[in-house]
Amino acid sequence: MGQDITLAQLRDWLLRYADLIDERAAYLTELDAAIGDADHGANMVRGMSKVRSRLLEDVGGCADVGTLLRTVAMTLISSIGGASGPLYGAFFMRAAKETNGDLSVSLGELTRMFRCGVEGVQQRGKANLEEKTMLDALEPAVDALEQAVVSGHSPEHALTAASAAAQEGMKHTIALEASKGRASYLGPRSIGHQDPGATSSYYLFATLADAVGKNK
Ligand code: ADP
Ligand code: MG
């Protein structure tokens, strides 16, 4: 409790996420080949490589938390052709709206930002839980953060719990039938496959837990 999550930790998070996306691109594409159009890895690599270059060049991209997250949102929206671009864009854009010129945020603030981010994804994609989408990882992660805030846990503890909840949610998509996005075209044949977007969403929380845990 009490420790803030700093701009430097958030920037490190996004660089770690870009690296993990590179590392897992083939796997994400393989998951999307089973129930979609085999481009989720390539889509995420395109978007996050752009984010990485902007952060490393530091062209007005990370002056404060709001600017950082807005830069990520705009970069993903403008560089990813698939559904995931506008959806992740909505997540980061709505989260950014909840902060101003802050150089750090409390766990409570970050949790509120992410709750708004999830609502942004819901509004854009019109999906709810259990429809086999990224929301099945994002929403349990934010639920876990909210519980951790109530319990007064440290950011590190809270984000580790959020990452575990996202991973559970990701695995749970295997059993679900898709009713949104391309995978819904398969109907019951989508059952038995893990959702690619839920997988990249789990990575988002896994890398955040790492970034905060390792940069204390
Ligand atoms: P596309 O489906 O256009 O090829 P991607 O392959 O990059 O885009 O992303 C697919 C992922 O996007 C899915 O695995 C799913 O998690 C997510 N997704 C698709 N439609 C929706 C939606 N309406 N709401 C939330 N997430 C969605
Ligand atoms: Mg796809």
PDB file of C-alpha atoms in Angstrom, residues 35 97 156 177 195:
ATOM      1  CA  ILE A  35     -10.464 -19.982 -35.069  1.00  0.00           C
ATOM      2  CA  LYS A  97      -8.899   9.778 -20.005  1.00  0.00           C
ATOM      3  CA  GLU A 156       3.186  -5.885  -6.760  1.00  0.00           C
ATOM      4  CA  GLU A 177     -18.155 -21.016 -27.857  1.00  0.00           C
ATOM      5  CA  ASP A 195      -8.834 -17.240 -27.869  1.00  0.00           C
TER       6      ASP A 195
END
